[in-house]
Short mmCIF file of C-alpha atoms in Angstrom, two decimals:
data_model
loop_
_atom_site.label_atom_id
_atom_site.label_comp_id
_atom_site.label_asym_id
_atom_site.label_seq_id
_atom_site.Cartn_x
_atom_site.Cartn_y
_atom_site.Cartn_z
CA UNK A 197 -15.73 -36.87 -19.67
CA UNK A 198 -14.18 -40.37 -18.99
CA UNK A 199 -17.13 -41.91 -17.73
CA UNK A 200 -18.90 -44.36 -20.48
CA UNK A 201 -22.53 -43.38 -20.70
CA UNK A 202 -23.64 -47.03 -21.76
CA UNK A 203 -24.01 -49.96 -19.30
CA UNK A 204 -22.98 -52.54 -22.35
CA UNK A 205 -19.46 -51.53 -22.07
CA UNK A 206 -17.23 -53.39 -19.49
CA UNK A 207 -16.32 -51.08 -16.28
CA UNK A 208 -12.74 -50.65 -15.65
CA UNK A 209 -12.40 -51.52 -11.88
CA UNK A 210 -8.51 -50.97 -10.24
CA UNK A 211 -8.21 -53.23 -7.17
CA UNK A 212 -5.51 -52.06 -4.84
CA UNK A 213 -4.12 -55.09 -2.12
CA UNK A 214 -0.91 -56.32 -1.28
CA UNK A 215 -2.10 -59.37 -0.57
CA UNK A 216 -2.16 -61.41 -3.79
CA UNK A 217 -4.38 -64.27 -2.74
CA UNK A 218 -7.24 -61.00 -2.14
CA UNK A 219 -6.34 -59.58 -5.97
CA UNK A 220 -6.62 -63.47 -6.83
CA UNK A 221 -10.34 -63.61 -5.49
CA UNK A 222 -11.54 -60.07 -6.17
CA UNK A 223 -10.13 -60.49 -9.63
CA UNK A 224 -11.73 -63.94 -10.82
CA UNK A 225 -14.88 -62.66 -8.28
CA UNK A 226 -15.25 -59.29 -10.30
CA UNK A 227 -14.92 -60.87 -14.04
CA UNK A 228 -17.03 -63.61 -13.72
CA UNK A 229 -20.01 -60.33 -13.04
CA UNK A 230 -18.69 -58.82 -16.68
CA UNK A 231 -16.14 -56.35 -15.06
CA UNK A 232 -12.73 -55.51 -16.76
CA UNK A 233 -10.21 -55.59 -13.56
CA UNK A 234 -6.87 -54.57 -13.43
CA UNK A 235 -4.75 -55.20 -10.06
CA UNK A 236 -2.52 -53.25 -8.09
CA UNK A 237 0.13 -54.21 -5.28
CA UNK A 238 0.98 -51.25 -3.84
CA UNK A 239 -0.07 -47.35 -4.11
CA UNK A 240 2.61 -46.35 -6.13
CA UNK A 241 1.37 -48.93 -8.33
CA UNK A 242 -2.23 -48.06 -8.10
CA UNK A 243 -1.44 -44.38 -8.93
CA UNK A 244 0.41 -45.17 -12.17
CA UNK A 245 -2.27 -47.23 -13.22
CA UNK A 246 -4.55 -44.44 -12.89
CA UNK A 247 -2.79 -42.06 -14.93
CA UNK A 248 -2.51 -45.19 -18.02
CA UNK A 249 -6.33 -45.86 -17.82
CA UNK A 250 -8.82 -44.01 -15.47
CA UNK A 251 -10.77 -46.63 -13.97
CA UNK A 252 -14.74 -46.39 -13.46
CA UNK A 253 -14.06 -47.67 -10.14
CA UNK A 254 -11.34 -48.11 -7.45
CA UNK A 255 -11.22 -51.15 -4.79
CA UNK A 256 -8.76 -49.52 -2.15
CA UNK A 257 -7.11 -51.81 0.59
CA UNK A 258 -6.06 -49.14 3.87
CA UNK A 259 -2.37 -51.50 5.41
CA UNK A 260 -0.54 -51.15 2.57
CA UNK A 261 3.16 -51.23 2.89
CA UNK A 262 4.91 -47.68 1.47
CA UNK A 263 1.99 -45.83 1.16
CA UNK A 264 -1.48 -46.64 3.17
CA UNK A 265 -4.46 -46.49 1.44
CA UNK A 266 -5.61 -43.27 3.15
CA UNK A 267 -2.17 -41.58 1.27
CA UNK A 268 -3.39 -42.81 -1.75
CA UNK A 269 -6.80 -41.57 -1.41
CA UNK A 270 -5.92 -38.16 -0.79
CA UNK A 271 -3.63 -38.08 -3.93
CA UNK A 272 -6.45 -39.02 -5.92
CA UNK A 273 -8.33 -36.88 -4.92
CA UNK A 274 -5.77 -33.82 -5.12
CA UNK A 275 -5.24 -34.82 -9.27
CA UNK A 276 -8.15 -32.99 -10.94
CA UNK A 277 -7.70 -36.36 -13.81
CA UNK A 278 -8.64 -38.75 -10.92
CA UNK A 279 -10.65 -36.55 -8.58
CA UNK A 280 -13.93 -38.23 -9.33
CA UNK A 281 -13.32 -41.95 -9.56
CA UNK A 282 -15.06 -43.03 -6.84
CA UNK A 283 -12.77 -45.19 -4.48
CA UNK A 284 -14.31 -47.70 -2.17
CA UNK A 285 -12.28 -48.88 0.85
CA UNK A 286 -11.90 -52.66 1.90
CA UNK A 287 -10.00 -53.69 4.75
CA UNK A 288 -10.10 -55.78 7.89
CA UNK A 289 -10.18 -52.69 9.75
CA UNK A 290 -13.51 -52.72 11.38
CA UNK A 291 -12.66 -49.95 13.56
CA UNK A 292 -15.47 -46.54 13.68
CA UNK A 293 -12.54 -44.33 13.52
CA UNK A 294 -11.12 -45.64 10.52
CA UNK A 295 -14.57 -46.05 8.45
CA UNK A 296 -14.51 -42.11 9.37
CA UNK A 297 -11.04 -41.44 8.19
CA UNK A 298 -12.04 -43.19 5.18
CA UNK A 299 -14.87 -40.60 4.01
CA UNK A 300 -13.03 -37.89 5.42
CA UNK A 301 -9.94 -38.61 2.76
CA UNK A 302 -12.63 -38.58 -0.05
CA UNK A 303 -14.07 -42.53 -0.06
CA UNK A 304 -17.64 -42.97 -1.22
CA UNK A 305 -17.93 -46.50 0.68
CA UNK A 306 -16.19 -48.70 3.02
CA UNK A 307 -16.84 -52.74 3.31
CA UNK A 308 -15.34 -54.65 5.72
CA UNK A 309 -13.30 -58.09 5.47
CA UNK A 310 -13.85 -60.77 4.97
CA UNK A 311 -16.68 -59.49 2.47
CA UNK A 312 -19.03 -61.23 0.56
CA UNK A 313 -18.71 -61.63 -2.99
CA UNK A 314 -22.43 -60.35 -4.23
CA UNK A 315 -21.96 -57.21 -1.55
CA UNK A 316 -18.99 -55.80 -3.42
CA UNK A 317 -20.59 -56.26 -6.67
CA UNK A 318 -23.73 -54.40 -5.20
CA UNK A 319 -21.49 -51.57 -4.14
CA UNK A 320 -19.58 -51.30 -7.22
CA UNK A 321 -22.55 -51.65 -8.84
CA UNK A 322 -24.12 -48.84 -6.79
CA UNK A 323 -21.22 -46.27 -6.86
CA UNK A 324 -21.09 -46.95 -10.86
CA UNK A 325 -24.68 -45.59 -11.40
CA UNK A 326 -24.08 -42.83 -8.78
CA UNK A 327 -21.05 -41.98 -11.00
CA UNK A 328 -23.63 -42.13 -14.15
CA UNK A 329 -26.17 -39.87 -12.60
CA UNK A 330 -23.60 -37.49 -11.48
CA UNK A 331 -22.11 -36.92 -15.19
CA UNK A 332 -25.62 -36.25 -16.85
CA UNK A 333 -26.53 -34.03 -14.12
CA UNK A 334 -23.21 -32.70 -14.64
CA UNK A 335 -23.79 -32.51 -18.25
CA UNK A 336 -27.53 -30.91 -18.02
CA UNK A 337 -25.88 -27.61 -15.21
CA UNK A 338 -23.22 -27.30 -18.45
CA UNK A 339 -26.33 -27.04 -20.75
CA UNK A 340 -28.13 -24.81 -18.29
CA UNK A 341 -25.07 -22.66 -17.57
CA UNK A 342 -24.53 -22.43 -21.61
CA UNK A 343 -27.96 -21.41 -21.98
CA UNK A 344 -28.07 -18.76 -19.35
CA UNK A 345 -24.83 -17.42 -20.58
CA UNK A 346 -26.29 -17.36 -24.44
CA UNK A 347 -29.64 -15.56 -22.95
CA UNK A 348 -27.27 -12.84 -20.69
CA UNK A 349 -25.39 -12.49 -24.40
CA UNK A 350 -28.47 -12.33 -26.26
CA UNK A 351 -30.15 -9.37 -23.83
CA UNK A 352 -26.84 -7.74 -23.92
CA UNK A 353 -26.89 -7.66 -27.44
CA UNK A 354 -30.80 -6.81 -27.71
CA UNK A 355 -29.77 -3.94 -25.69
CA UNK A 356 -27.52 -2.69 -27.11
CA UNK A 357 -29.27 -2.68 -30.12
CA UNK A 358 -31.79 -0.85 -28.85
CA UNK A 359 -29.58 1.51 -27.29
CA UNK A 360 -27.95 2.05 -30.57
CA UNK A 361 -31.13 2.42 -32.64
CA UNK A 362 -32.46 4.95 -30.45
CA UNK A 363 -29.14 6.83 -29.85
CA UNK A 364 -28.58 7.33 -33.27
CA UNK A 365 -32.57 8.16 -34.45
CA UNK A 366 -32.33 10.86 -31.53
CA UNK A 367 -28.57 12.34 -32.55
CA UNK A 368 -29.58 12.35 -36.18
CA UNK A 369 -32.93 14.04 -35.31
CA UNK A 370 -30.81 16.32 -33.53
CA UNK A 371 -28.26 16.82 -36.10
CA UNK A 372 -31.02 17.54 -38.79
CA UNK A 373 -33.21 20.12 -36.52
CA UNK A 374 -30.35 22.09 -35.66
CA UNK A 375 -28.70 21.90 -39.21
CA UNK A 376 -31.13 23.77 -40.49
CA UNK A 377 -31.18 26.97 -38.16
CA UNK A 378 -27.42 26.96 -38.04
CA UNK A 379 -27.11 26.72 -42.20
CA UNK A 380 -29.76 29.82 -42.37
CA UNK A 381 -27.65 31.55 -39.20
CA UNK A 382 -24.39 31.05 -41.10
CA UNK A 383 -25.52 31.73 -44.20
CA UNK A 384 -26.82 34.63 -43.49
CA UNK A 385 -24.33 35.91 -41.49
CA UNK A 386 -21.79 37.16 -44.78
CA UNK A 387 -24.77 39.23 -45.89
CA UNK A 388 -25.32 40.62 -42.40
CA UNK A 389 -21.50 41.51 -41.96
CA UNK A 390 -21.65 43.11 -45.10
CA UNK A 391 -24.77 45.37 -44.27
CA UNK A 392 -22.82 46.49 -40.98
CA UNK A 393 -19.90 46.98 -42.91
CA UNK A 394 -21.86 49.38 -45.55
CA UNK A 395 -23.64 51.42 -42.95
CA UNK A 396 -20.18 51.93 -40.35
CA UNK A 397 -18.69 53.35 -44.01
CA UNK A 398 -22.28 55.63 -44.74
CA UNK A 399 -21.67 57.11 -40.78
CA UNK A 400 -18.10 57.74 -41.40
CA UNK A 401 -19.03 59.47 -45.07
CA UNK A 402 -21.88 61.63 -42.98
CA UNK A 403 -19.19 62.66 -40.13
CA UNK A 404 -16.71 63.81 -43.15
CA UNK A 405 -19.04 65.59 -44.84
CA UNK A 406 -20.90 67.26 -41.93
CA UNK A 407 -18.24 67.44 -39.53
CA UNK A 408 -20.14 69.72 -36.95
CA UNK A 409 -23.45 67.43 -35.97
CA UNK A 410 -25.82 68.68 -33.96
CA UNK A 411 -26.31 68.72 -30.67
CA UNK A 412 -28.93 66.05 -30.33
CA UNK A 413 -26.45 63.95 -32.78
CA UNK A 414 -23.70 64.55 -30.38
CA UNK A 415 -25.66 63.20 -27.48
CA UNK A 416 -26.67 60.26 -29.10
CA UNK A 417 -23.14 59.41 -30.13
CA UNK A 418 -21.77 60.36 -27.11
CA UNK A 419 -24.30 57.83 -24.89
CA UNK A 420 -24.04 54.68 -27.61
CA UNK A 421 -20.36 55.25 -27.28
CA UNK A 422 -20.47 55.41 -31.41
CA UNK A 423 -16.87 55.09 -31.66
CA UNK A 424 -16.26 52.16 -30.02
CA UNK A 425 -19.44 50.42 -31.42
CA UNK A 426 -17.60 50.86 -35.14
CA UNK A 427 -14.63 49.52 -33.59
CA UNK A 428 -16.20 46.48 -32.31
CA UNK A 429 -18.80 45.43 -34.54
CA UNK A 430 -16.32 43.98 -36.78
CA UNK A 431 -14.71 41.67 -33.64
CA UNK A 432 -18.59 41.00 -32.87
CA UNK A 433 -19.38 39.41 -36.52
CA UNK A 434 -15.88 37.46 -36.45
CA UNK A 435 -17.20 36.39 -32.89
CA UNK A 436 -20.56 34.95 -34.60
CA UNK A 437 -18.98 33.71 -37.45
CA UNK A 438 -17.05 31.28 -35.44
CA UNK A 439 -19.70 30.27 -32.82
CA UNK A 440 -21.78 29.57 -36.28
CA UNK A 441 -18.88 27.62 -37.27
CA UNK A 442 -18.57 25.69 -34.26
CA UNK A 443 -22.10 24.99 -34.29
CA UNK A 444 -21.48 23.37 -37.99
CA UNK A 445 -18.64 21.19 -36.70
CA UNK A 446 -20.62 20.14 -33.96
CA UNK A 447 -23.50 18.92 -35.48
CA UNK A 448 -21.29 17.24 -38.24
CA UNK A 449 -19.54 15.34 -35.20
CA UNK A 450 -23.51 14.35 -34.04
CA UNK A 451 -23.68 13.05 -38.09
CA UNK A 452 -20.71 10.97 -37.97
CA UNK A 453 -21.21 9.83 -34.49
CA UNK A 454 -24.51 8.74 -34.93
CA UNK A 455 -23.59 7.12 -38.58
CA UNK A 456 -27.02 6.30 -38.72
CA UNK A 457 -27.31 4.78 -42.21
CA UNK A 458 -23.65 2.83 -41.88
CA UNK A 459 -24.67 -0.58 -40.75
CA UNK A 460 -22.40 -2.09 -43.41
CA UNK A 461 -18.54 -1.94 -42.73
CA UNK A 462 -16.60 0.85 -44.47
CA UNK A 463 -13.39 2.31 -44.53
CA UNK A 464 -13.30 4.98 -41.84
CA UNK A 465 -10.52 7.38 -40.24
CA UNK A 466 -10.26 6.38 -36.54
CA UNK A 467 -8.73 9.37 -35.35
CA UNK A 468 -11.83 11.79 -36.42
CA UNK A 469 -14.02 8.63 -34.39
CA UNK A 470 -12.07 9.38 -31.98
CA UNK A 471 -12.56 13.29 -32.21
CA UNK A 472 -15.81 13.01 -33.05
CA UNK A 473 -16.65 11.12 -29.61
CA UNK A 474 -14.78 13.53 -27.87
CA UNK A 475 -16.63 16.36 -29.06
CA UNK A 476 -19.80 14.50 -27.60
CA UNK A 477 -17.89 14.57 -24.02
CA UNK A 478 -16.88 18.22 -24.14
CA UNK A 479 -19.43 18.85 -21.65
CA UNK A 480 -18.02 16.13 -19.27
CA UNK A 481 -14.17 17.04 -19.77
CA UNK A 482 -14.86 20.39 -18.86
CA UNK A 483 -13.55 22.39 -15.50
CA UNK A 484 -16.37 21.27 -12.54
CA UNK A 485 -16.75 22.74 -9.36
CA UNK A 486 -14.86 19.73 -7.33
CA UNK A 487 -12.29 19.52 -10.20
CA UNK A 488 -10.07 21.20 -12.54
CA UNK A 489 -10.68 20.32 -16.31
CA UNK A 490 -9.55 16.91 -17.47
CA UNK A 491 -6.60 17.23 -20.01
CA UNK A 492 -6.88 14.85 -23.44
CA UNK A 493 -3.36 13.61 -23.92
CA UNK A 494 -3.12 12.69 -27.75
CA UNK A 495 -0.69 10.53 -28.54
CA UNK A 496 -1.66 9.32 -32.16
CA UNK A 497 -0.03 7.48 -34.72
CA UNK A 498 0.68 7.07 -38.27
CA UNK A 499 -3.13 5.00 -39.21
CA UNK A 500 -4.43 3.88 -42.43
CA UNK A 501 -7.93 4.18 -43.00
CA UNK A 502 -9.56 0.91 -41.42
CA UNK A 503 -12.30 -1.58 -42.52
CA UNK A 504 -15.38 -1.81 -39.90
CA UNK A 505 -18.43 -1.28 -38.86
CA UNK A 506 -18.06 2.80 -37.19
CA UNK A 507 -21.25 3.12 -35.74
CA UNK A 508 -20.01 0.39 -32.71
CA UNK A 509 -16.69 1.08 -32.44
CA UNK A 510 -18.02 5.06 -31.86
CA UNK A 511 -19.57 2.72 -29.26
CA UNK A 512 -16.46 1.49 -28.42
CA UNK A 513 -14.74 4.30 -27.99
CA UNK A 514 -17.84 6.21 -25.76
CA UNK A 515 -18.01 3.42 -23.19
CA UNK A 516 -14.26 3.27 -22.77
CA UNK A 517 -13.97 7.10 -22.51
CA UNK A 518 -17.13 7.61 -20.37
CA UNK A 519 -15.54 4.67 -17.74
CA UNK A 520 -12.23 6.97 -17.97
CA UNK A 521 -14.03 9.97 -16.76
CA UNK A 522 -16.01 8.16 -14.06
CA UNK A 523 -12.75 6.54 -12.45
CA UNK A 524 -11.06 10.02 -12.37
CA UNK A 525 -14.12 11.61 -11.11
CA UNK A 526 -14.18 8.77 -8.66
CA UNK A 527 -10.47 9.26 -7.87
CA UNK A 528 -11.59 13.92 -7.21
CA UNK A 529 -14.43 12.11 -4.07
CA UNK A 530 -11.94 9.96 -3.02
CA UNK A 531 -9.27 12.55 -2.74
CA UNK A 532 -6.36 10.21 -4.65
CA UNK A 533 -4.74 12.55 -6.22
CA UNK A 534 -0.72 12.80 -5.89
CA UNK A 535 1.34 15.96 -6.41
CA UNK A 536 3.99 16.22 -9.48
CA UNK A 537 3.50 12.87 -11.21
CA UNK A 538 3.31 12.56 -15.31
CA UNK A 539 3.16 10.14 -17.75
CA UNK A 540 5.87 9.07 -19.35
CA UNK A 541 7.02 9.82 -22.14
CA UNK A 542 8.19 6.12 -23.61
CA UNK A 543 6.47 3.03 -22.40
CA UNK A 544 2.43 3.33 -23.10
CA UNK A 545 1.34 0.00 -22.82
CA UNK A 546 4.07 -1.77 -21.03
CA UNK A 547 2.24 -4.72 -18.86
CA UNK A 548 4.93 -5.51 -16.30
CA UNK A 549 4.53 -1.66 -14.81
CA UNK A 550 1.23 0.90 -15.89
CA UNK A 551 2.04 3.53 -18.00
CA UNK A 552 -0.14 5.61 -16.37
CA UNK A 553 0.77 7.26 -12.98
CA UNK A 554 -1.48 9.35 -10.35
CA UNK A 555 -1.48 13.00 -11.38
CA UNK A 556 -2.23 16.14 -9.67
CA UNK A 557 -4.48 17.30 -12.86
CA UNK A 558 -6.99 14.70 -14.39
CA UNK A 559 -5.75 13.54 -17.44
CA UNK A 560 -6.80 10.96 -20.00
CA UNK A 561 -4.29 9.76 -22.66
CA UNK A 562 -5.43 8.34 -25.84
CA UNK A 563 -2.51 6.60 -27.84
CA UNK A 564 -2.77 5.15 -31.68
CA UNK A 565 -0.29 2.71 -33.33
CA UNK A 566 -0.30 0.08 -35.84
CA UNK A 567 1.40 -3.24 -34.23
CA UNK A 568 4.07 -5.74 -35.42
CA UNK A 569 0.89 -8.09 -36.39
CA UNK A 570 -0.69 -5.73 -38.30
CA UNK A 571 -3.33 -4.33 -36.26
CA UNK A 572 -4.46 -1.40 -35.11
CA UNK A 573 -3.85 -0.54 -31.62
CA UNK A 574 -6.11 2.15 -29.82
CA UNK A 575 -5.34 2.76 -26.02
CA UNK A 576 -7.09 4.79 -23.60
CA UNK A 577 -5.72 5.12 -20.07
CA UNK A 578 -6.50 7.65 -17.10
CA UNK A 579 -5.18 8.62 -13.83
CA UNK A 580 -7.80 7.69 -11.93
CA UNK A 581 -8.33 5.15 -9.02
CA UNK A 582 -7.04 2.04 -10.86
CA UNK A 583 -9.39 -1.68 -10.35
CA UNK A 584 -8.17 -4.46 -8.10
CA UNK A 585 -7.35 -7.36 -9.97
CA UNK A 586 -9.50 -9.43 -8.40
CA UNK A 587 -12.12 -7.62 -10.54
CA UNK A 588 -10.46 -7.44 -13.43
CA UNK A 589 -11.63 -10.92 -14.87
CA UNK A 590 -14.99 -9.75 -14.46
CA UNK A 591 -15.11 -6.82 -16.17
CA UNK A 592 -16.36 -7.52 -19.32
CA UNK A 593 -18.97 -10.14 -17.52
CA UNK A 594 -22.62 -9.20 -18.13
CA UNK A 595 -24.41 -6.56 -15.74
CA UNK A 596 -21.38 -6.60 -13.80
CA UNK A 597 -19.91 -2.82 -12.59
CA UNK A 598 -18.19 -1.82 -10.00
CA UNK A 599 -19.86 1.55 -9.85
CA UNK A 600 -22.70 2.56 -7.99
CA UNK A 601 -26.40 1.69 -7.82
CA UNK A 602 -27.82 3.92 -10.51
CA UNK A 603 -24.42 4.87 -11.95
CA UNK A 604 -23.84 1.52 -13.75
CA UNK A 605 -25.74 -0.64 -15.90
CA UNK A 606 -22.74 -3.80 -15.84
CA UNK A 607 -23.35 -3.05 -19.77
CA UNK A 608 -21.24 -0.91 -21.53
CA UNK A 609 -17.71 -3.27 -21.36
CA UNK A 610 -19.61 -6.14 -21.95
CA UNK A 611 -21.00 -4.52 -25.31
CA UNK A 612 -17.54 -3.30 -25.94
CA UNK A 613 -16.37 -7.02 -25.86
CA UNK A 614 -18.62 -8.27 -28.03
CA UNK A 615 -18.31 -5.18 -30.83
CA UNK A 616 -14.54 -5.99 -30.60
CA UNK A 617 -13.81 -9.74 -30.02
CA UNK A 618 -16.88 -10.83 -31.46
CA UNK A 619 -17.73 -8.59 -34.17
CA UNK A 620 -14.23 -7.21 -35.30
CA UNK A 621 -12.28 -10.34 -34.28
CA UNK A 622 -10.00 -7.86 -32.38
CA UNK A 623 -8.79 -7.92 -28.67
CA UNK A 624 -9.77 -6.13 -25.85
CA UNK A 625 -7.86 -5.87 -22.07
CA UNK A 626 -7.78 -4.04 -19.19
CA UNK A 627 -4.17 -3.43 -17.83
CA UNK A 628 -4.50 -1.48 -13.94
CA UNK A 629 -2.65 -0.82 -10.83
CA UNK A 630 -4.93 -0.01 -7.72
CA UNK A 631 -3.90 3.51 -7.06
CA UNK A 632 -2.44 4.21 -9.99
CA UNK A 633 -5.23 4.51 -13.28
CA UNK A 634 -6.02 1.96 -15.43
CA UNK A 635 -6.06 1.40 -19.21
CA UNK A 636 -7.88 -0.37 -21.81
CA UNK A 637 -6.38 -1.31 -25.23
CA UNK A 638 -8.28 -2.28 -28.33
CA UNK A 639 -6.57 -3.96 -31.03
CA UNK A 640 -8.70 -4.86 -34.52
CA UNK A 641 -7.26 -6.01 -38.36
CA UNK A 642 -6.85 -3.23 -40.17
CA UNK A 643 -9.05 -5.28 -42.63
CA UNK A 644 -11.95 -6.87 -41.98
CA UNK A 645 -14.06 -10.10 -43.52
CA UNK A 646 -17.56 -9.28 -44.47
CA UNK A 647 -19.61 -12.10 -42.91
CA UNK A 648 -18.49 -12.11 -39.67
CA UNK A 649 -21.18 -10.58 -38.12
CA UNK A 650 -23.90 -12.62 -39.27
CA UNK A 651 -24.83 -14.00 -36.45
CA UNK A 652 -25.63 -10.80 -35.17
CA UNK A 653 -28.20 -8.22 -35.84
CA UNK A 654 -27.76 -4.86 -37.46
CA UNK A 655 -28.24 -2.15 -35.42
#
């Protein structure tokens, strides 16, 4: 800030007149009292000077050829550099009217001529401490507003710590209990198949060799429908075998998900991240009774492996895809859906039009690339209502959501900013038309530096 924050220093004070003789005697008046004055014969004059040196104080005469004082006033006041220099009027005009159309332009005083010397000084004098209590309480709402923004950063972060300590003790609890029941399961299953396979072979020896049963035989095989049970059991073991198996990829997605013990950056594939966190929405994505199922639209690149820290951007990419399927559920109550619209094929990511479009089936498209500056580029975009931009700026704000009470915690894109920007010295942005979807792109180095996240605790 301009303003000098010791009263040893000379003030600057600009004195605006026309008249000479009045510059004459405010100037020798005003330097005799220690203050540096420069002069000014007309407002065109005055507002130069102001934009060479910002004065601590103005002197501001109102019947000024050109340009009145009032005019010049209101330009001050209108420049954001000279806004705050306080401007005190001094004319012969004694009139109530124009002491009010003096404050009303944006003066902080008005004295009368002909003026006494030792009242001007007073009011200078006055307006310059004003001016000095007005920057340190200006200075102590910057400290208070840095302080409450470090403390809303700090919770977010203790948070999500939390959140992420406790998510991943209770998926890799998870993981390990049912592990262990699935590996005997699946294990066990070869054996079993094998047993079924050795008995259907012993029934068909027995029906060779005794091809007239009895009748109580016959009955039996005639009520268990035997031949269709032979024919089936071997579908029903293929059946188990990959429900087992689907089991074991499941809880392998809960593993890597979770990455529990990866608090250290690591080289990482971001397409099974990505497939892993979708597995963990299956149950969201599926057909619902006020909806058809929402279609995953993979449009991945060519990625290397990338440098960072997978537990958060699994974070990342959960947040981003959870606030996808909330806007298109949003978009099913609302009833916004169009009729025979589609994504394009070309232009994911262009910012003067969304590449996203309102679609009679929910659909959320995830596309992968590796940019011109070497980063990789992971963009998530769904059909859904779209955000107004006057939210937009806000989005990754602190415990700000748009969603409902109880269906938002303001959280999860503030988190996401941090993990990216902060953490992964990436980018983050939100690019939406109301209407028409929205989509969020992430873009982090494809390498990372090790000690960037000190400042922040492990999770």
């Amino acid at each position: 800030m301009h303003f000098n924050q010791t009263n040893h220093q000379k003030r600057n004070i600009l004195v605006v007149d026309d008249t000479p003789d009045n510059l004459r005697l405010l100037s020798a008046m005003l330097t005799a009292q220690g203050f540096e004055v420069r002069k000014a014969l007309n407002g065109k004059m005055a507002l130069t000077a102001c934009q060479m040196v910002l004065p601590d104080v103005i002197l501001l005469d109102i019947n000024m050829p050109g340009m009145d004082g009032y005019q010049v006033c209101q330009q001050l006041k209108a420049d954001d550099k000279t806004s705050e220099v306080p401007v005190i009027f001094i004319s012969a005009l004694d009139d109530v009217v124009d002491k009010v159309k003096a404050f009303d332009v944006g003066g902080v005083d008005y004295i009368a001529k002909p003026f006494h010397g030792a009242e001007v000084v007073l009011r200078i004098e006055n307006q310059i401490n004003l001016r000095l209590l007005q920057v340190k309480l200006q200075e102590k709402n910057f400290l208070l507003q840095q302080a409450l923004d470090n403390l809303k950063a700090s919770q977010v972060q203790q948070i999500q710590n939390e959140k992420m300590v406790a998510l991943g003790q209770l998926v890799a609890g998870l993981a390990h209990e049912i592990n262990n029941p699935i590996s005997f399961i699946y294990g066990n299953l070869q054996y079993a198949g094998q047993y079924v396979e050795d008995l259907v072979n012993l029934i068909e020896v027995y029906q060779h060799e005794y091809p007239k049963p009895t009748p109580k035989i016959q009955q039996i095989a005639k009520d268990i429908d035997l031949n269709f049970i032979i024919k089936d059991l071997q579908n029903l073991i293929g059946a188990m075998y990959r429900g087992s198996d689907r089991i074991r990829e499941i809880v392998l997605a809960l593993q890597h998900f979770s990455r529990h013990d990866e608090a250290e950056m690591k080289r990482v594939n971001i397409h099974e991240d990505i497939e892993n966190t979708l597995v963990m929405l299956q149950h969201r994505l599926r057909e619902a009774a006020d909806r058809p199922a929402i279609v995953v639209v993979k449009d991945y690149g060519n990625l290397p492996l990338v440098t960072c820290y997978a537990s958060e951007l699994n974070q990342v990419f959960m947040h981003l895809l959870n606030n996808a399927i909330d806007a298109i559920e949003e978009g099913v109550e609302n009833g916004k859906w169009g009729a025979g619209n589609q994504f394009p094929e070309e232009g994911m990511g262009n910012q003067s039009s969304p590449p996203y479009s309102l679609l009679s089936t929910p659909q959320i498209r995830i596309h992968t690339e590796v940019t011109d500056l070497n980063l990789v580029k992971i963009a998530i975009a769904d059909n859904g209502l779209g955000i107004e931009e006057s939210l937009r700026s806000r989005l990754f704000d602190p415990f700000f959501t748009t969603k409902p009470v109880g269906k938002g915690s303001g959280l999860g894109l503030s988190i996401s900013y941090q993990i990216i920007v902060q953490k992964h010295r990436g980018n983050i942005s939100c690019n939406s038309s109301v209407g028409k979807g929205a989509e969020f792109a992430i873009e982090i180095p494809i390498e990372q530096q090790p000690d960037i996240s000190s400042q922040f605790s492990k999770s």
